[in-house]
Amino acid sequence: MKIEPRFEREKVDLSGFWHFKVDPEKKGEEEQWFEHPSVQRWDKIYAPAPWNEQDSEYTWYMGTAWYTREFSIPEDWADKIVLAVFEGVNYEAKVWINGVSLGEHEGGFTPFAFRAEKVLKFGDSNRIVVMVDNTLTKKTVPPGEGMNETYFDFFHYGGIHREVYLLSVPKVHVKDVTIRTDIKGKDGLIDVDIEVLNDLEEECAGKLTIQVIDGKEVVAEEIVDLSLAPKTRKTVDKKLTVSNARFWSPESPHLYTLRTSLAFGGNRGDVKDTRFGVRTVKIENGKILLNGRPVFLKGFARHEDFPVLGKTLHGAILRKDYGLMKEIGSNSFRTSHYPYSKSHLDLADENGFLVILETPAVGLRRGVERLDDPEIIKRVRRMTREMILRDKNRPSVIMYSLFNEPDSTREEFRTILKEAKEEARKTDPTRPVTFASSKHLDDKALDLVDVLCHNFYYGWYSYSGDLQEAEKVLSETLDEIHKRHPEKPIIITEFGAGAIAGVHKHPPEMWSEEYQAEFIKTYWKVFLSKDYVAGGHIWNFADFRVGQSTRRTTENRKGIFTRTRDPKLSVGVVKKLFKNTPTYR
Ligand code: GCB
């Protein structure tokens, strides 16, 4: 079998300097800044990257801001569909090209795209204008009331913080691919759904070639005859088998490519590649089974955060972080508290990390009047769906966390959890769902999830400075949770203590590097003593920027690395703990 040739779908990348103007009085729309912005008087900033740390004037800015730039589009794109793609804009975006409105999107961490070919000038210069609003309210997801009054504990960056580009795709193309894998003996069973769109005014007939590619070899192939009526879409469902498959796992993160190629009337059409791994994830008898073996997650809850770049973790930083995470011996992390960028997760697939993928639904507590507010439910459902649609084919993603630390003592939380869960199951019935609870024995919703995730801070926020008592209470609480839900594995998705790099105390005291190291050691001992504990994630991999308050010294200091990735004392300790804890147990 011959590998079908690959064409990259062509892109016009819009990374670079954009003209920029804040609009605190929100007069831009009325004054039609999207029409002919008088950019001579505008500032310039770089995208992708939040606006906050690019100039001190913008650091604490919350409100509306405008971006604009020119770009040109090749002439030979004229017969194509052209999408204006945004991988992440925090929090709300409205987009115009050549003065025409393309649409709007809400939510900072999931991608969106608008059809643009009708308003573009091909072989010519075009202007894009993006209005971004990062205003938080009690009903945004996540919610808040100001830069220092967020209902969540990380800095509220604003702006275009992930890639923006124009993408050309043929009028007949593969719109979406869903890959589900199973294992039978030594074989990988691949179940694919391929959605093909015919956007032409005429019927088209041809063939779809589906190939599983392993390195330079086609290891499975199916060819399907296809005909599509004008302006319709069709989903092709096929099952392929890879004999003697190499299964994806932390120790051997083997990736295959599914290539879908269209051909019509002898002409080659769209080619789309989707990476995947052959692996299974199941929850059985209180264990998380990866390819049938019980796994133990050792790792971190992370943040996307770095000086100046804010939430935009450049490839070089990601490369460094993964190197450090592997050197320490970790095999897992949670995308606390929002879906991370594509490249962040690409590296998880490639490096064999087991990822708990979390939605941006953090902070649904205190100030939020009703957790079952229809507006909030709608937002949560949409963000959950957008996240899963983006990441459903990643082998690294082993479960979805639908919320972080909601007020799960309130009865209404059950309503919004059920809604989010229904959306998750509908979009992807294969992966377990969970949420990170801080309510433990008072939690009213643990019966609704597949895996129990708990965040503990005994020895920090309570039993402060007293690790002996913390150990006792932690152990008793875990046993009681397990007693109530014996069939569900428990992961400790957060545990940690603040340590200011350079502060040392003997005997260990809060805020010292020694106390943090002792804290982690104490917790780890408890986890390993319990058969039902399926993992521990240290809060946090690195220190990260937060809003201003009396509780924090500009950053949350619970990282075992500083914000710039210098190690604290804990790193050596954690390395030993992780190396002595096998992935399968
Ligand atoms: C938590 C939150 C996390 C905070 C952390 C802390 O429980 O989930 O967002 O940053 O505690 O350090 O207080």
Coordinates of N, CA and C and ligand atoms in Angstrom, one line a residue, residues 153 337 404-405 455 457 461 494 539 544 551-552 556 558, ligand 1:
D153 N -8.0 31.7 41.5 CA -6.7 32.1 42.0 C -5.6 32.0 40.9
H337 N -6.7 25.5 35.2 CA -8.1 25.3 35.4 C -8.8 25.7 34.1
N404 N -13.7 22.9 38.7 CA -12.7 22.9 39.8 C -13.3 23.6 41.0
E405 N -13.3 22.9 42.1 CA -13.8 23.4 43.4 C -15.1 24.3 43.3
N455 N -9.0 18.0 46.3 CA -7.9 18.9 46.6 C -7.8 19.1 48.1
Y457 N -5.6 20.7 51.5 CA -4.6 21.6 52.0 C -4.5 21.6 53.6
Y461 N -3.9 25.6 54.8 CA -5.1 26.5 55.2 C -5.7 26.1 56.5
E494 N -4.9 18.0 44.0 CA -4.1 19.2 44.5 C -3.7 18.9 45.9
W539 N 0.2 20.5 43.8 CA -0.1 21.9 43.5 C 1.1 22.8 43.9
F544 N 3.1 30.9 40.1 CA 2.4 31.6 39.0 C 1.8 32.9 39.5
R551 N -3.3 37.6 50.9 CA -3.0 36.1 51.0 C -1.8 35.7 50.2
R552 N -1.4 36.6 49.3 CA -0.4 36.2 48.3 C 0.7 37.3 48.1
N556 N 1.4 32.9 43.5 CA 1.1 31.8 44.3 C 2.4 31.0 44.4
K558 N 3.2 28.0 45.6 CA 3.2 26.6 45.8 C 3.9 25.7 44.8
Ligands
GCB1 C1 -7.1 25.5 45.3 C2 -7.5 25.9 43.9 C3 -6.3 26.6 43.2 C4 -5.5 27.5 44.2 C5 -5.0 26.6 45.3 C6 -4.3 27.5 46.3 O1 -7.8 24.7 45.9 O2 -8.0 24.9 43.1 O3 -6.8 27.2 42.1 O4 -4.5 28.2 43.5 O5 -6.1 26.0 45.9 O6 -3.1 27.6 46.3 O7 -4.9 28.0 47.2

